[in-house]
C-alpha positions as a printed NumPy array, in Angstrom:
array([[ -0.06 ,  -0.164,   0.247],
       [  2.505,   2.384,   0.757],
       [  4.544,   1.626,  -2.052],
       [  1.565,   2.478,  -4.449],
       [  1.188,   5.835,  -2.471],
       [  4.829,   6.374,  -3.18 ],
       [  4.275,   5.401,  -6.887],
       [  1.336,   8.004,  -7.178],
       [  2.943,  10.995,  -5.555],
       [  6.195,  10.568,  -7.838],
       [  3.818,  10.484, -11.005],
       [  2.024,  13.511,  -9.481],
       [  5.61 ,  15.153,  -9.045],
       [  6.393,  14.254, -12.165],
       [  3.055,  15.858, -13.914],
       [  3.638,  18.993, -11.881],
       [  7.072,  19.791, -12.753],
       [  6.424,  19.247, -16.412],
       [  3.669,  21.574, -16.148],
       [  5.267,  24.298, -14.188],
       [  8.159,  23.767, -16.362],
       [  6.186,  24.599, -19.644],
       [  4.244,  27.408, -17.808],
       [  7.204,  29.086, -16.771],
       [ 10.039,  28.262, -19.279],
       [  7.977,  27.587, -22.245],
       [  5.736,  30.467, -21.714],
       [  6.272,  32.817, -19.211],
       [ 10.205,  33.585, -19.614],
       [ 10.498,  33.68 , -23.22 ],
       [  7.957,  36.517, -23.172],
       [  9.04 ,  38.5  , -20.238],
       [ 12.756,  37.312, -18.92 ],
       [ 12.404,  37.632, -15.514],
       [ 14.704,  35.691, -13.446],
       [ 13.665,  36.428, -10.167],
       [  9.793,  35.675, -10.551],
       [ 10.499,  32.655, -12.945],
       [ 12.766,  31.24 ,  -9.974],
       [ 10.461,  32.189,  -7.172],
       [  7.621,  30.655,  -8.781],
       [  9.172,  27.403,  -9.337],
       [ 10.358,  27.557,  -5.693],
       [  7.139,  28.188,  -4.759],
       [  5.497,  25.646,  -6.608],
       [  7.806,  23.065,  -5.39 ],
       [  7.269,  23.843,  -1.593],
       [  3.609,  23.956,  -2.   ],
       [  3.362,  20.902,  -3.938],
       [  5.377,  19.278,  -0.8  ],
       [  3.315,  20.97 ,   1.949],
       [ -0.075,  20.133,   0.25 ],
       [  1.093,  16.605,  -0.254],
       [  1.535,  15.95 ,   3.649],
       [ -1.425,  17.661,   4.061],
       [ -3.615,  15.861,   2.051],
       [ -2.4  ,  12.27 ,   3.808],
       [ -3.566,  13.782,   7.091],
       [ -6.758,  15.02 ,   8.598],
       [ -7.008,  18.53 ,   7.227],
       [ -7.813,  20.996,   9.651],
       [ -8.996,  24.429,   9.827],
       [ -5.694,  25.331,  10.963],
       [ -3.893,  23.691,   7.927],
       [ -6.366,  25.687,   5.711],
       [ -5.552,  29.125,   7.562],
       [ -1.805,  28.214,   7.103],
       [ -2.597,  27.98 ,   3.232],
       [ -4.011,  31.503,   3.28 ],
       [ -1.097,  32.956,   5.509],
       [  1.325,  31.627,   2.706],
       [ -0.65 ,  33.361,   0.235],
       [ -0.836,  36.465,   2.349],
       [  2.958,  36.784,   1.33 ],
       [  1.775,  38.504,  -1.812],
       [  0.764,  41.528,   0.177],
       [  4.144,  41.594,   2.293],
       [  6.619,  42.115,  -0.694],
       [  8.514,  45.174,  -0.658],
       [  8.897,  45.386,  -4.317],
       [  6.142,  45.772,  -6.848],
       [  5.43 ,  42.933,  -9.416],
       [  3.626,  43.63 , -12.337],
       [  0.115,  41.732, -12.931],
       [  1.265,  39.186, -15.533],
       [  3.962,  38.262, -13.28 ],
       [  1.324,  37.756, -10.443],
       [ -0.943,  35.594, -12.429],
       [  1.905,  33.315, -13.61 ],
       [  2.886,  33.21 ,  -9.966],
       [ -0.347,  32.156,  -9.292],
       [ -0.442,  29.765, -11.715],
       [  2.589,  27.859, -10.548],
       [  0.84 ,  27.553,  -7.06 ],
       [ -2.403,  26.415,  -8.907],
       [ -0.485,  23.834, -10.35 ],
       [  0.741,  22.366,  -7.17 ],
       [ -2.305,  22.417,  -5.771],
       [ -4.285,  20.573,  -8.379],
       [ -1.388,  18.018,  -9.049],
       [ -0.697,  17.207,  -4.784],
       [ -4.197,  17.267,  -3.572],
       [ -5.827,  13.776,  -4.393],
       [ -9.161,  12.673,  -4.827],
       [ -9.086,  13.149,  -8.814],
       [ -7.733,  10.651, -11.194],
       [ -4.341,  11.54 , -13.255],
       [ -6.168,  11.549, -16.426],
       [ -8.326,  14.304, -15.056],
       [ -5.627,  16.138, -13.765],
       [ -3.625,  16.02 , -17.067],
       [ -6.8  ,  17.03 , -18.698],
       [ -7.236,  20.262, -16.8  ],
       [ -3.8  ,  21.11 , -16.757],
       [ -3.656,  20.702, -20.684],
       [ -6.796,  22.981, -20.993],
       [ -5.428,  25.662, -18.485],
       [ -1.755,  25.956, -19.946],
       [ -3.226,  25.766, -23.581],
       [ -5.442,  28.885, -22.469],
       [ -2.846,  30.634, -21.111],
       [ -0.771,  29.947, -24.085],
       [ -3.41 ,  31.459, -26.134],
       [ -4.389,  34.114, -23.937],
       [ -0.925,  35.347, -23.566],
       [  0.953,  34.669, -26.922],
       [  2.561,  37.843, -28.136],
       [  0.861,  38.03 , -31.422],
       [ -2.203,  38.737, -29.712],
       [ -0.758,  41.886, -27.975],
       [  1.912,  42.499, -30.527],
       [  0.28 ,  45.947, -31.704],
       [ -0.111,  47.335, -28.308],
       [  2.452,  48.285, -25.571],
       [  2.178,  50.113, -21.939],
       [  4.527,  51.73 , -19.702],
       [  4.604,  54.053, -16.712],
       [  5.616,  57.668, -17.386],
       [  6.157,  60.74 , -14.888],
       [  5.244,  64.28 , -16.028],
       [  7.257,  67.013, -14.089],
       [  4.155,  69.192, -14.891],
       [  0.215,  68.427, -14.081],
       [ -2.178,  69.327, -17.078],
       [ -4.731,  71.259, -16.354],
       [ -8.165,  69.329, -15.815],
       [ -6.231,  65.896, -16.152],
       [ -8.749,  64.128, -14.608],
       [-11.666,  65.623, -16.009],
       [-10.608,  66.125, -20.106],
       [ -9.35 ,  62.602, -20.74 ],
       [ -9.435,  63.15 , -24.888],
       [ -7.094,  66.241, -23.965],
       [ -4.665,  63.861, -21.831],
       [ -4.381,  61.333, -24.743],
       [ -4.068,  63.953, -27.43 ],
       [ -1.27 ,  65.605, -25.368],
       [  0.701,  62.064, -24.515],
       [  0.458,  60.878, -28.317],
       [  1.923,  64.399, -29.229],
       [  4.723,  64.293, -26.701],
       [  5.368,  60.591, -27.018],
       [  4.697,  60.553, -30.774],
       [  2.693,  57.118, -30.602],
       [ -1.098,  56.514, -30.383],
       [ -2.39 ,  56.705, -26.811],
       [ -5.207,  53.982, -26.632],
       [ -5.711,  54.751, -22.293],
       [ -4.239,  56.29 , -19.949],
       [ -4.64 ,  55.743, -16.31 ],
       [ -3.708,  58.437, -13.599],
       [ -1.543,  56.753, -11.032],
       [ -0.648,  59.597,  -8.617],
       [ -0.64 ,  63.224,  -8.625],
       [  1.802,  65.109,  -6.405],
       [  0.867,  68.988,  -6.12 ],
       [  3.601,  69.664,  -3.675],
       [  6.421,  68.465,  -6.28 ],
       [  4.07 ,  69.095,  -9.768],
       [  4.838,  65.378, -10.881],
       [  2.122,  63.297, -12.059],
       [  2.353,  59.608, -12.48 ],
       [  0.561,  58.167, -15.645],
       [  0.299,  54.339, -17.235],
       [ -0.252,  54.308, -20.338],
       [ -0.94 ,  51.895, -23.045],
       [ -0.469,  52.411, -26.665],
       [ -0.391,  51.181, -30.217],
       [  2.739,  50.071, -31.765],
       [  2.994,  50.556, -35.565]])
């Protein structure tokens, strides 16, 4: 009986490792080239798989559930801003560990779910889908008049200054003391 559990654990870990390798090294790394996020997500996946494999073999108590939420709360304690795409991939690596480590589903069902999820990630974040748009945060050393009330004027001014067509602009912060405004813009790439 113990040998069968060990074999199932080894198969689950192999599926987990292959899925997270496809996610991080097949999709995330080629597109974003972020070593720290790739390494952190891979390690977090491995540790989460280990913890959940143990917890799935014992009586899963409320305390264990709170422990998992505490692990996920680490996202709020980060000292450096992480972009939304990186957070999504990071969460994806944790989700893969959860899907593959907790028993109850057949291996064929787990493989099917992972194939569907990874396929959708590949399609949604494919470079050809967003190849004609870019995004950047900029800081202006002056605050345009009526910046919040007249978005079309802001788009026009930013388009002229940056020599691109601004699709959207989101004011992140305005500092009237230093006369600085931070804006996140999306623009068309020709």
